[in-house]
């Protein structure tokens, strides 16, 4: 039997449709790991030694071991938006904003499950620095941090990377989730995500793992099989307000979540998004930042497009069980 579910934290709907599971899942591109990949690709602009193919490096996290860096930041060569000569009178007409790429590792063949713990931590710190700095740019009203891994998830480069886009507006999808959270706060005087987290920890059926600082859950109204949701246990509106201990804990838990996904679903393509992104109004009690890992295992069709309702063929509670059991990561 199918079941309608509405995400209590943002109002988005999903239909959990186990009958659809009789159709094969579509691991869209399986992160491009068909066959063994080399640690270096001479044609990849993100590989060390190929800097001539890149715009100038904006920042990098140095280390002693060759090639001398853990991760680095460059402007996107094909940006969605650009700062140009400064803030224009009409930022929307000119596509004003900033679009950066974080090259996450010198290794062409590595993904989050493969990184050394220190490199993972350095990456989360780099995300935090660039994300926070982007919010300070003049005329910027929201900043989005995301990661596309694998061709099916929209990655044009096989080399592990993430992106930060600074926008002169609050995107409609973010605005509607914010409005939902604010309405809940207005009615109940509580943060909707804090309330959902407490219910989930109590019920325990969709919990994958809990640490001092974070909970790793499969969301009640998951839009795809094996979706995972990293929720800070301390109420803070924005990732930019996380403290050093939280970032260290996030690095560890995010890597474990990626390892669990790789192990349970065979290294599918996936996206990571930070919600609701950074916003100038950061003191608000209604908004609670979180991170989602959304595997690319189904292909949305006309129904999803017209309805805005996701169709998920796997039951979230069963996904949580399989992710919990995926103890040993699929390490190479
Ligand atoms: Zn590369
Ligand atoms: Zn909260």
Coordinates of C-alpha atoms and ligand atoms in Angstrom, one line a residue:
X1 CA 0.0 0.0 0.0
X2 CA 1.2 3.5 -0.8
X3 CA 1.2 6.2 1.8
X4 CA 1.2 10.0 1.6
X5 CA 3.7 11.6 4.0
X6 CA 4.3 15.2 4.7
X7 CA 7.7 16.4 6.1
X8 CA 6.7 18.2 9.4
X9 CA 9.8 20.5 9.1
X10 CA 9.2 22.0 5.6
X11 CA 5.7 20.9 4.4
X12 CA 7.0 18.9 1.4
X13 CA 5.1 15.8 0.4
X14 CA 6.3 12.3 -0.6
X15 CA 4.4 9.2 -1.6
X16 CA 6.0 6.1 -0.2
X17 CA 5.2 3.5 -2.8
X18 CA 6.7 0.1 -2.0
X19 CA 4.9 -1.5 -5.1
X20 CA 7.2 0.7 -7.2
X21 CA 10.2 -1.1 -5.7
X22 CA 9.4 -4.0 -8.0
X23 CA 10.8 -1.7 -10.7
X24 CA 14.6 -1.7 -10.5
X25 CA 16.2 1.2 -8.8
X26 CA 18.2 3.3 -11.2
X27 CA 21.6 4.1 -9.7
X28 CA 22.2 7.1 -12.0
X29 CA 25.8 6.9 -12.9
X30 CA 26.9 5.2 -9.7
X31 CA 29.3 8.0 -9.1
X32 CA 31.2 7.2 -12.2
X33 CA 33.0 4.3 -10.6
X34 CA 32.6 1.8 -13.4
X35 CA 36.0 0.1 -13.4
X36 CA 38.9 1.2 -11.3
X37 CA 39.7 4.9 -11.6
X38 CA 43.2 6.3 -11.6
X39 CA 44.3 8.6 -8.7
X40 CA 45.4 11.1 -11.3
X41 CA 43.7 12.1 -14.6
X42 CA 45.9 14.2 -17.0
X43 CA 42.7 15.8 -18.4
X44 CA 41.1 16.8 -15.1
X45 CA 41.4 20.5 -14.2
X46 CA 41.0 19.6 -10.5
X47 CA 44.0 17.2 -10.4
X48 CA 47.3 18.6 -9.0
X49 CA 49.6 19.9 -11.7
X50 CA 46.7 20.9 -14.0
X51 CA 46.3 24.4 -12.5
X52 CA 46.7 25.9 -16.0
X53 CA 43.2 24.6 -16.7
X54 CA 41.8 26.5 -13.7
X55 CA 41.0 30.1 -12.7
X56 CA 43.4 31.4 -10.0
X57 CA 43.2 29.5 -6.6
X58 CA 41.2 31.7 -4.1
X59 CA 42.3 29.8 -1.0
X60 CA 43.8 26.4 -0.1
X61 CA 44.3 24.3 3.0
X62 CA 48.0 23.5 3.0
X63 CA 49.7 20.3 4.2
X64 CA 53.2 18.9 4.3
X65 CA 52.6 15.9 2.1
X66 CA 52.7 16.2 -1.6
X67 CA 51.1 17.9 -3.5
X68 CA 51.0 20.4 -0.5
X69 CA 47.3 20.9 -0.2
X70 CA 44.3 19.0 1.2
X71 CA 41.5 21.0 -0.5
X72 CA 41.3 24.3 -2.4
X73 CA 38.8 26.9 -3.7
X74 CA 38.5 28.3 -7.2
X75 CA 35.9 30.5 -8.8
X76 CA 33.6 28.3 -11.0
X77 CA 34.9 28.5 -14.5
X78 CA 31.3 28.3 -15.8
X79 CA 29.5 30.3 -13.1
X80 CA 25.7 30.5 -12.6
X81 CA 26.3 34.0 -11.3
X82 CA 29.2 36.4 -11.0
X83 CA 30.2 39.5 -9.0
X84 CA 31.5 41.4 -12.2
X85 CA 32.5 44.9 -11.3
X86 CA 30.5 45.1 -8.1
X87 CA 26.9 45.3 -7.0
X88 CA 24.7 46.5 -9.8
X89 CA 21.5 48.6 -9.5
X90 CA 19.4 45.6 -10.5
X91 CA 21.2 42.5 -9.3
X92 CA 18.6 40.2 -10.8
X93 CA 18.8 41.6 -14.3
X94 CA 22.6 41.0 -14.3
X95 CA 22.9 37.6 -12.6
X96 CA 24.9 39.1 -9.7
X97 CA 26.3 36.7 -7.2
X98 CA 29.3 34.4 -6.6
X99 CA 29.8 30.8 -7.5
X100 CA 32.8 28.9 -6.1
X101 CA 34.1 25.4 -6.3
X102 CA 35.8 23.6 -3.5
X103 CA 38.1 20.9 -4.8
X104 CA 37.9 18.4 -1.9
X105 CA 41.0 16.3 -2.4
X106 CA 44.0 16.1 -4.7
X107 CA 43.1 12.5 -5.5
X108 CA 41.0 12.0 -8.6
X109 CA 39.6 8.7 -7.4
X110 CA 38.6 9.6 -3.8
X111 CA 35.2 10.4 -2.5
X112 CA 34.1 11.3 1.1
X113 CA 34.2 7.7 2.3
X114 CA 37.9 7.5 1.3
X115 CA 39.2 10.7 2.9
X116 CA 41.6 10.6 5.9
X117 CA 39.8 12.0 9.0
X118 CA 42.0 15.1 9.1
X119 CA 41.2 15.8 5.4
X120 CA 37.5 15.5 6.1
X121 CA 37.8 17.9 9.0
X122 CA 39.8 20.4 6.9
X123 CA 37.1 20.2 4.3
X124 CA 34.2 21.0 6.7
X125 CA 36.3 24.0 8.0
X126 CA 36.8 25.2 4.5
X127 CA 33.1 25.0 3.8
X128 CA 32.4 27.0 6.9
X129 CA 35.0 29.7 6.1
X130 CA 33.8 30.2 2.5
X131 CA 30.1 29.9 3.3
X132 CA 30.4 32.5 6.1
X133 CA 32.6 34.9 4.0
X134 CA 30.1 34.7 1.0
X135 CA 27.3 36.1 3.3
X136 CA 29.4 39.2 3.9
X137 CA 29.4 40.2 0.2
X138 CA 27.4 43.3 -0.5
X139 CA 23.9 42.7 -1.8
X140 CA 23.9 39.0 -1.0
X141 CA 20.6 37.7 0.5
X142 CA 21.3 33.9 0.7
X143 CA 24.2 31.5 0.3
X144 CA 23.8 27.9 -0.7
X145 CA 26.3 25.1 -0.1
X146 CA 25.9 21.8 -2.0
X147 CA 27.7 18.9 -3.4
X148 CA 26.9 16.9 -6.6
X149 CA 28.6 13.5 -6.7
X150 CA 28.2 11.4 -9.8
X151 CA 26.9 12.2 -13.2
X152 CA 23.2 11.4 -12.3
X153 CA 23.5 14.0 -9.5
X154 CA 24.5 16.8 -11.9
X155 CA 28.3 16.6 -11.4
X156 CA 30.1 17.6 -14.6
X157 CA 33.5 16.7 -13.0
X158 CA 34.3 13.2 -11.7
X159 CA 36.8 14.6 -9.2
X160 CA 35.3 15.2 -5.8
X161 CA 34.1 18.8 -5.3
X162 CA 31.4 20.9 -3.7
X163 CA 30.0 24.4 -4.6
X164 CA 28.9 27.5 -2.9
X165 CA 26.5 29.9 -4.6
X166 CA 25.9 33.4 -3.1
X167 CA 22.6 34.8 -4.4
X168 CA 21.0 38.3 -4.4
X169 CA 17.6 36.7 -3.4
X170 CA 16.2 34.0 -1.2
X171 CA 15.2 31.2 -3.6
X172 CA 11.5 30.3 -3.6
X173 CA 12.1 26.7 -2.4
X174 CA 14.1 28.1 0.6
X175 CA 11.5 30.9 1.2
X176 CA 8.6 28.4 1.4
X177 CA 10.4 26.2 3.9
X178 CA 11.3 29.2 6.0
X179 CA 7.7 30.4 5.9
X180 CA 6.6 26.9 7.0
X181 CA 9.0 27.0 10.0
X182 CA 8.0 30.5 11.0
X183 CA 4.3 29.7 10.8
X184 CA 4.9 26.7 13.1
X185 CA 6.8 28.9 15.5
X186 CA 4.1 31.5 15.4
X187 CA 1.5 28.9 16.5
X188 CA 3.4 26.8 18.9
X189 CA 6.4 28.9 20.1
X190 CA 8.8 26.0 19.3
X191 CA 11.3 25.3 16.5
X192 CA 9.7 22.7 14.2
X193 CA 13.0 20.9 13.7
X194 CA 13.8 20.7 17.4
X195 CA 10.3 19.2 17.9
X196 CA 10.7 16.7 15.0
X197 CA 14.2 15.7 16.3
X198 CA 12.8 15.1 19.8
X199 CA 10.0 12.9 18.3
X200 CA 12.4 11.0 16.1
X201 CA 14.9 10.3 19.0
X202 CA 11.9 9.1 21.1
X203 CA 10.5 6.8 18.4
X204 CA 13.9 5.6 17.3
X205 CA 12.7 3.8 14.2
X206 CA 14.3 6.1 11.7
X207 CA 17.4 6.9 13.7
X208 CA 20.6 5.7 12.1
X209 CA 23.1 7.0 14.6
X210 CA 23.2 9.6 17.5
X211 CA 26.3 11.4 18.8
X212 CA 26.7 14.1 21.4
X213 CA 26.3 16.9 18.8
X214 CA 24.2 15.4 16.0
X215 CA 21.6 12.9 15.0
X216 CA 21.7 11.0 11.8
X217 CA 18.1 10.1 10.7
X218 CA 16.2 8.9 7.7
X219 CA 13.6 11.6 7.3
X220 CA 9.9 10.5 7.8
X221 CA 8.9 11.8 4.3
X222 CA 12.1 10.8 2.5
X223 CA 12.1 11.9 -1.1
X224 CA 14.4 9.1 -2.2
X225 CA 15.6 5.7 -0.9
X226 CA 18.4 6.0 1.7
X227 CA 18.0 9.7 2.1
X228 CA 19.8 10.7 5.3
X229 CA 19.4 13.9 7.4
X230 CA 22.1 15.2 9.7
X231 CA 20.4 17.3 12.5
X232 CA 22.5 19.4 15.0
X233 CA 21.1 18.7 18.5
X234 CA 21.8 22.3 19.5
X235 CA 19.4 24.8 18.0
X236 CA 21.2 27.2 15.6
X237 CA 19.6 28.9 12.6
X238 CA 22.7 28.6 10.3
X239 CA 25.7 26.4 9.6
X240 CA 27.8 29.6 9.8
X241 CA 26.9 29.6 13.6
X242 CA 28.3 26.1 14.3
X243 CA 31.2 25.9 16.7
X244 CA 34.6 24.2 16.2
X245 CA 33.4 21.1 18.2
X246 CA 30.3 20.8 16.1
X247 CA 32.3 21.0 12.8
X248 CA 34.7 18.3 14.0
X249 CA 31.8 16.1 14.9
X250 CA 30.0 16.9 11.6
X251 CA 33.1 15.8 9.6
X252 CA 33.1 12.4 11.4
X253 CA 29.4 11.8 11.1
X254 CA 29.1 13.0 7.5
X255 CA 31.9 10.6 6.5
X256 CA 30.2 7.8 8.3
X257 CA 26.9 8.6 6.6
X258 CA 28.6 8.6 3.2
X259 CA 30.2 5.2 4.1
X260 CA 26.9 3.8 5.2
X261 CA 25.2 4.9 1.9
X262 CA 28.1 3.4 -0.1
X263 CA 27.8 0.2 1.7
X264 CA 24.0 -0.1 1.7
X265 CA 23.3 1.1 -1.8
X266 CA 26.5 0.4 -3.8
X267 CA 28.1 3.8 -4.1
X268 CA 25.2 5.6 -5.9
X269 CA 25.4 9.2 -7.2
X270 CA 24.1 11.6 -4.5
X271 CA 23.7 15.2 -3.6
X272 CA 24.5 16.9 -0.3
X273 CA 22.7 20.1 0.6
X274 CA 22.9 22.4 3.6
X275 CA 19.5 23.9 4.6
X276 CA 18.3 26.6 4.7
X277 CA 21.6 28.0 3.5
X278 CA 23.0 31.2 5.1
X279 CA 20.6 34.1 5.5
X280 CA 21.2 37.6 6.9
X281 CA 18.5 37.2 9.6
X282 CA 20.3 34.6 11.7
X283 CA 19.0 35.0 15.1
X284 CA 15.7 33.5 14.6
X285 CA 14.3 30.9 16.9
X286 CA 12.1 29.3 14.1
X287 CA 15.0 28.2 11.8
X288 CA 17.3 25.2 12.5
X289 CA 20.1 24.4 10.0
X290 CA 20.5 20.8 8.8
X291 CA 22.3 18.8 6.1
X292 CA 20.7 16.3 3.8
X293 CA 22.4 13.5 1.8
X294 CA 20.0 12.6 -1.1
X295 CA 21.0 9.6 -3.2
X296 CA 20.2 9.6 -6.9
X297 CA 18.4 6.3 -7.1
X298 CA 15.1 7.3 -8.8
X299 CA 14.4 9.4 -11.8
X300 CA 11.6 12.0 -11.2
X301 CA 9.1 12.0 -14.1
X302 CA 6.1 14.0 -15.2
X303 CA 4.1 13.2 -12.0
X304 CA 6.8 14.6 -9.7
X305 CA 7.3 17.6 -12.0
X306 CA 3.6 18.6 -12.1
X307 CA 2.8 17.8 -8.4
X308 CA 6.0 18.6 -6.6
X309 CA 5.4 15.3 -4.7
X310 CA 8.4 12.9 -4.6
X311 CA 7.7 9.2 -5.2
X312 CA 9.9 7.0 -3.0
X313 CA 9.7 3.2 -3.6
X314 CA 11.5 2.2 -0.4
X315 CA 10.0 2.5 3.1
X316 CA 12.1 5.0 5.2
X317 CA 12.0 2.8 8.3
X318 CA 13.5 -0.2 6.3
X319 CA 16.2 2.1 4.8
X320 CA 17.1 3.3 8.3
X321 CA 17.6 -0.4 9.3
X322 CA 19.8 -1.1 6.3
X323 CA 21.9 2.0 6.9
X324 CA 22.3 1.1 10.6
X325 CA 23.4 -2.4 9.6
X326 CA 25.8 -1.0 7.1
X327 CA 28.6 -1.1 9.7
X328 CA 31.6 -1.6 7.5
X329 CA 32.0 1.0 4.7
X330 CA 32.7 0.0 1.2
X331 CA 36.4 1.0 1.3
X332 CA 38.7 0.3 -1.5
Ligands
LIG1 ZN1 41.0 14.9 -11.0
LIG2 ZN1 15.6 24.0 16.5

